[in-house]
Every structure is written in structure tokens, then in C-alpha cells.
């Protein structure tokens, strides 16, 4: 079955601390993996895509096919990183997205 | 990336009535996706809408309850029919970015059924 699992509903860290938001997936094939972010009162927006291998706002995510994981990391969290983060997968370009349950990141001063 | 205008942004409706949500994209796209986000939950795909053909519904969603129109490559509507309080959710439309780099979402319609 196709599934995305984000085990942490809430992750609270202090400013400057490292952050890792976990994402595991189940998919028979080679999916595309994404991280989406939703800041308070804003629309859902794309943060990272595994194919691009970019670092956006200091965040990186590496696809580990052996562990079927796509964890989101940032070495030094900032207060403005506080938001809801969703991991998602698509079976192919242009295909539907399957979302995880989301992790609320709270960065305290 | 594509810009999506979705309206209404929110509505409060009486049970038994219907609400039609509109989604306008600033570029032509092949597929448009409709999602539901129930309170405290993640996003769940309702259906995929292709222009010129019937929408494809996910398990648990039916056309009679969520009829979709896709009259052209830049516009789609989702109707929530015969509403009950359980339909209270945020409904979002989404399209793939023209560059193929990810998906763009509308700002959502927050529906409350009383």
C-alpha cells in the first residue's frame, strides 16, 4: 500500500538547535518525494523536492531508499521555521500526492 | 509556478444544502486535483479532474456527493452536495507547476456546516 508516515505530530525545539522531521514511506516503485510547509494563515507551499537536491531556507532532505525515508533536517532552527510540515509522495510526475499526517514544528526563543 | 485563485475562502452553510468551490489557474494545466483536509487531519485526495473527461474519484468519494466540472484547461469547480456537519473541512485545489517542479495549491476553502 502507498503510505507516508510522519511519526511526530509535534516537534518543539529551541532556536539554534538542530531539527529533524521524520518521514517514512511505503511505495512499490520509485516515487517522487516532497516536503510541503504551511506557515500560519498561509497556503501550503512546496519546500523541497528530492530530485532537485537543493537546500531551501537551510533545510535539506535526503532520500534513503534502503530505509524508505526522506527526513527533513536543518542544523540551526529559527523562530520563523515554526509551521506545519507535510511529507508527500507521488508515484510519477503529474500524479496525485499522498500526504503524511504532518508535523507541527515549534521553535522557541 | 502556477498561481491559483480559489473561492470562496470560507463559508458557513446549512445542512442539506450544496456549495460550489471554484478554482482558477493562471496557466493551462492538464490535471487539477481536489483535496480535503478535515480538522486536525492531513490532506486527502478527493478526485483528479481532467479537461474533457469525467473526474477520477478516490476510494470513499463519489460523484453524487462531490460533482466536479472541468470546462477548460484553467478552471474547475467542486461541489459539496447535501452537506452534513461531517463535511466541515478545508477544501483545496492543486495543480502541477508548468515546469514540472512540484505542485501548487490554492489558498483553500474553509467550510463549516451547521
CSV table of C-alpha atoms in Angstrom, one decimal:
chain,number,residue,atom,x,y,z
A,1,UNK,CA,0.0,0.0,0.0
A,2,UNK,CA,1.1,3.5,-0.7
A,3,UNK,CA,1.6,5.4,2.6
A,4,UNK,CA,3.6,8.3,4.1
A,5,UNK,CA,4.2,8.2,7.8
A,6,UNK,CA,5.3,11.2,9.9
A,7,UNK,CA,5.6,9.7,13.4
A,8,UNK,CA,5.8,13.1,15.3
A,9,UNK,CA,2.7,15.2,15.5
A,10,UNK,CA,4.5,17.9,17.3
A,11,UNK,CA,8.2,18.8,17.5
A,12,UNK,CA,9.4,21.5,19.8
A,13,UNK,CA,12.9,22.8,19.8
A,14,UNK,CA,14.8,25.9,20.9
A,15,UNK,CA,16.2,28.5,18.5
A,16,UNK,CA,19.6,27.4,17.2
A,17,UNK,CA,19.0,23.7,17.9
A,18,UNK,CA,19.2,21.1,15.1
A,19,UNK,CA,15.9,19.9,13.7
A,20,UNK,CA,15.0,16.6,12.1
A,21,UNK,CA,11.4,15.9,11.0
A,22,UNK,CA,11.0,12.3,10.2
A,23,UNK,CA,9.2,10.9,7.1
A,24,UNK,CA,9.0,7.2,6.1
A,25,UNK,CA,7.2,6.0,3.1
A,26,UNK,CA,5.8,2.8,1.6
A,27,UNK,CA,5.6,2.5,-2.2
A,28,UNK,CA,6.3,-0.2,-4.7
A,29,UNK,CA,8.4,1.7,-7.2
A,30,UNK,CA,10.4,4.8,-7.3
A,31,UNK,CA,8.3,7.7,-6.1
A,32,UNK,CA,9.0,11.4,-6.0
A,33,UNK,CA,9.2,12.7,-2.5
A,34,UNK,CA,8.3,16.2,-1.4
A,35,UNK,CA,8.2,18.3,1.7
A,36,UNK,CA,5.5,21.0,1.9
A,37,UNK,CA,5.2,23.7,4.5
A,38,UNK,CA,2.3,25.7,5.8
A,39,UNK,CA,3.0,28.8,7.8
A,40,UNK,CA,0.3,30.3,9.9
A,41,UNK,CA,-2.5,31.8,7.8
A,42,UNK,CA,-0.7,31.0,4.6
A,43,UNK,CA,-1.3,28.5,1.9
A,44,UNK,CA,0.5,25.2,1.5
A,45,UNK,CA,3.7,25.6,-0.4
A,46,UNK,CA,6.5,23.4,-1.7
A,47,UNK,CA,9.7,23.4,0.4
A,48,UNK,CA,11.8,20.7,-1.1
A,49,UNK,CA,11.7,18.0,-3.8
A,50,UNK,CA,14.1,15.1,-3.6
A,51,UNK,CA,15.0,15.3,-7.3
A,52,UNK,CA,16.2,18.9,-7.0
A,53,UNK,CA,18.6,18.1,-4.2
A,54,UNK,CA,18.5,21.8,-3.1
A,55,UNK,CA,18.8,23.4,0.2
A,56,UNK,CA,15.8,25.8,0.8
A,57,UNK,CA,15.8,28.1,3.8
A,58,UNK,CA,18.6,26.0,5.3
A,59,UNK,CA,16.6,22.8,5.1
A,60,UNK,CA,17.8,19.6,3.3
A,61,UNK,CA,16.3,16.2,2.8
A,62,UNK,CA,18.0,13.1,1.6
A,63,UNK,CA,16.1,10.2,0.1
A,64,UNK,CA,17.2,6.9,1.7
A,65,UNK,CA,15.8,4.2,-0.5
A,66,UNK,CA,17.1,1.4,1.8
A,67,UNK,CA,15.3,2.8,4.8
A,68,UNK,CA,12.5,4.3,2.7
A,69,UNK,CA,12.9,7.6,4.5
A,70,UNK,CA,13.0,11.2,3.5
A,71,UNK,CA,13.8,13.1,6.7
A,72,UNK,CA,13.9,16.9,6.7
A,73,UNK,CA,16.8,18.5,8.5
A,74,UNK,CA,18.1,21.9,9.5
A,75,UNK,CA,21.2,22.4,11.5
A,76,UNK,CA,20.1,25.6,13.3
A,77,UNK,CA,16.4,26.2,13.7
A,78,UNK,CA,14.9,29.7,13.6
A,79,UNK,CA,11.7,31.0,15.1
A,80,UNK,CA,10.4,31.7,11.6
A,81,UNK,CA,10.6,28.0,10.9
A,82,UNK,CA,7.6,27.4,13.1
A,83,UNK,CA,5.0,25.9,10.8
A,84,UNK,CA,3.2,22.7,9.8
A,85,UNK,CA,5.4,20.4,7.7
A,86,UNK,CA,4.0,17.7,5.4
A,87,UNK,CA,5.9,15.0,3.7
A,88,UNK,CA,4.3,13.7,0.5
A,89,UNK,CA,4.9,11.3,-2.4
A,90,UNK,CA,3.9,11.0,-5.9
A,91,UNK,CA,4.2,7.8,-8.0
A,92,UNK,CA,5.1,9.8,-11.1
A,93,UNK,CA,5.4,13.3,-12.4
A,94,UNK,CA,1.9,14.8,-12.6
A,95,UNK,CA,0.4,12.1,-10.4
A,96,UNK,CA,-1.6,12.5,-7.3
A,97,UNK,CA,0.1,13.4,-4.0
A,98,UNK,CA,-0.2,11.2,-0.9
A,99,UNK,CA,0.4,13.1,2.3
A,100,UNK,CA,1.7,12.2,5.7
A,101,UNK,CA,-0.2,13.3,8.8
A,102,UNK,CA,2.0,16.4,9.2
A,103,UNK,CA,4.4,17.5,11.9
A,104,UNK,CA,4.0,20.8,13.7
A,105,UNK,CA,7.3,22.4,14.3
A,106,UNK,CA,7.5,24.9,17.1
A,107,UNK,CA,10.8,26.8,17.5
A,108,UNK,CA,11.0,28.6,20.9
A,109,UNK,CA,13.2,31.6,21.5
B,1,UNK,CA,4.9,28.3,-10.6
B,2,UNK,CA,1.2,28.5,-11.4
B,3,UNK,CA,-1.0,30.9,-9.5
B,4,UNK,CA,-4.3,29.5,-8.2
B,5,UNK,CA,-7.3,31.6,-7.2
B,6,UNK,CA,-9.8,29.7,-5.1
B,7,UNK,CA,-13.1,30.9,-3.9
B,8,UNK,CA,-14.9,31.3,-1.6
B,9,UNK,CA,-12.2,31.4,1.0
B,10,UNK,CA,-14.7,30.4,3.7
B,11,UNK,CA,-18.4,29.7,4.1
B,12,UNK,CA,-20.9,28.6,6.7
B,13,UNK,CA,-23.7,26.5,5.2
B,14,UNK,CA,-26.8,24.9,6.4
B,15,UNK,CA,-27.0,21.1,6.4
B,16,UNK,CA,-28.7,19.7,3.3
B,17,UNK,CA,-27.5,22.5,1.1
B,18,UNK,CA,-24.7,22.5,-1.5
B,19,UNK,CA,-21.7,24.6,-2.0
B,20,UNK,CA,-19.7,25.1,-5.2
B,21,UNK,CA,-16.0,25.9,-4.9
B,22,UNK,CA,-14.2,27.5,-7.8
B,23,UNK,CA,-10.5,27.1,-8.7
B,24,UNK,CA,-8.9,29.3,-11.4
B,25,UNK,CA,-5.4,28.8,-12.6
B,26,UNK,CA,-3.3,31.4,-14.5
B,27,UNK,CA,-1.9,28.9,-16.9
B,28,UNK,CA,-3.2,25.9,-18.8
B,29,UNK,CA,-2.8,22.6,-16.9
B,30,UNK,CA,-3.7,19.1,-17.8
B,31,UNK,CA,-4.8,17.8,-14.4
B,32,UNK,CA,-6.3,19.5,-11.4
B,33,UNK,CA,-6.6,17.9,-8.0
B,34,UNK,CA,-9.1,18.4,-5.3
B,35,UNK,CA,-8.2,17.7,-1.7
B,36,UNK,CA,-9.9,17.7,1.6
B,37,UNK,CA,-8.3,18.5,5.0
B,38,UNK,CA,-10.5,17.6,7.9
B,39,UNK,CA,-9.9,19.3,11.2
B,40,UNK,CA,-6.6,18.2,12.7
B,41,UNK,CA,-6.0,15.8,9.8
B,42,UNK,CA,-3.8,15.7,6.7
B,43,UNK,CA,-4.8,16.2,3.1
B,44,UNK,CA,-6.7,13.5,1.4
B,45,UNK,CA,-7.3,13.5,-2.3
B,46,UNK,CA,-10.9,13.6,-3.4
B,47,UNK,CA,-10.6,13.4,-7.1
B,48,UNK,CA,-8.5,14.2,-10.2
B,49,UNK,CA,-10.1,16.4,-12.9
B,50,UNK,CA,-9.0,16.2,-16.5
B,51,UNK,CA,-10.4,18.6,-19.0
B,52,UNK,CA,-12.9,16.9,-21.3
B,53,UNK,CA,-13.4,13.7,-19.3
B,54,UNK,CA,-15.0,12.5,-16.2
B,55,UNK,CA,-13.2,13.1,-12.9
B,56,UNK,CA,-11.5,10.2,-11.3
B,57,UNK,CA,-12.5,9.7,-7.7
B,58,UNK,CA,-10.6,8.2,-4.9
B,59,UNK,CA,-11.9,5.4,-2.7
B,60,UNK,CA,-14.5,6.8,-0.3
B,61,UNK,CA,-15.5,9.7,-2.6
B,62,UNK,CA,-18.4,9.5,-5.1
B,63,UNK,CA,-19.5,11.8,-7.9
B,64,UNK,CA,-23.0,12.3,-6.5
B,65,UNK,CA,-21.6,13.8,-3.3
B,66,UNK,CA,-18.7,15.7,-4.9
B,67,UNK,CA,-19.5,16.5,-8.5
B,68,UNK,CA,-16.7,18.2,-10.4
B,69,UNK,CA,-16.6,20.2,-13.5
B,70,UNK,CA,-13.6,20.9,-15.7
B,71,UNK,CA,-14.8,23.0,-18.6
B,72,UNK,CA,-11.4,24.1,-19.8
B,73,UNK,CA,-7.7,23.9,-19.0
B,74,UNK,CA,-7.7,26.7,-16.5
B,75,UNK,CA,-10.8,26.2,-14.4
B,76,UNK,CA,-12.5,23.6,-12.3
B,77,UNK,CA,-15.3,23.5,-9.7
B,78,UNK,CA,-16.0,21.1,-6.8
B,79,UNK,CA,-19.5,20.9,-5.4
B,80,UNK,CA,-20.1,19.5,-1.9
B,81,UNK,CA,-23.7,18.3,-2.1
B,82,UNK,CA,-26.3,17.6,0.5
B,83,UNK,CA,-23.9,18.8,3.2
B,84,UNK,CA,-23.8,17.5,6.8
B,85,UNK,CA,-21.6,18.7,9.7
B,86,UNK,CA,-19.1,15.9,8.8
B,87,UNK,CA,-18.3,17.8,5.6
B,88,UNK,CA,-16.8,20.6,7.6
B,89,UNK,CA,-13.3,20.8,6.3
B,90,UNK,CA,-10.9,22.8,4.3
B,91,UNK,CA,-11.1,22.0,0.6
B,92,UNK,CA,-8.1,22.7,-1.7
B,93,UNK,CA,-7.4,22.6,-5.3
B,94,UNK,CA,-3.9,21.8,-6.7
B,95,UNK,CA,-2.1,21.7,-10.0
B,96,UNK,CA,1.3,20.6,-11.1
B,97,UNK,CA,3.6,23.5,-11.8
B,98,UNK,CA,4.1,24.1,-15.6
B,99,UNK,CA,7.8,23.5,-15.1
B,100,UNK,CA,7.0,20.1,-13.6
B,101,UNK,CA,8.6,21.1,-10.4
B,102,UNK,CA,6.2,20.2,-7.7
B,103,UNK,CA,2.6,21.1,-7.1
B,104,UNK,CA,0.9,24.4,-6.3
B,105,UNK,CA,-2.1,24.7,-4.0
B,106,UNK,CA,-4.9,27.1,-3.7
B,107,UNK,CA,-5.5,29.0,-0.5
B,108,UNK,CA,-8.3,26.7,0.4
B,109,UNK,CA,-12.0,27.0,1.2
B,110,UNK,CA,-12.9,26.6,4.9
B,111,UNK,CA,-16.3,25.1,5.0
B,112,UNK,CA,-18.4,24.9,8.2
B,113,UNK,CA,-21.7,23.1,8.0
B,114,UNK,CA,-24.2,23.8,10.8
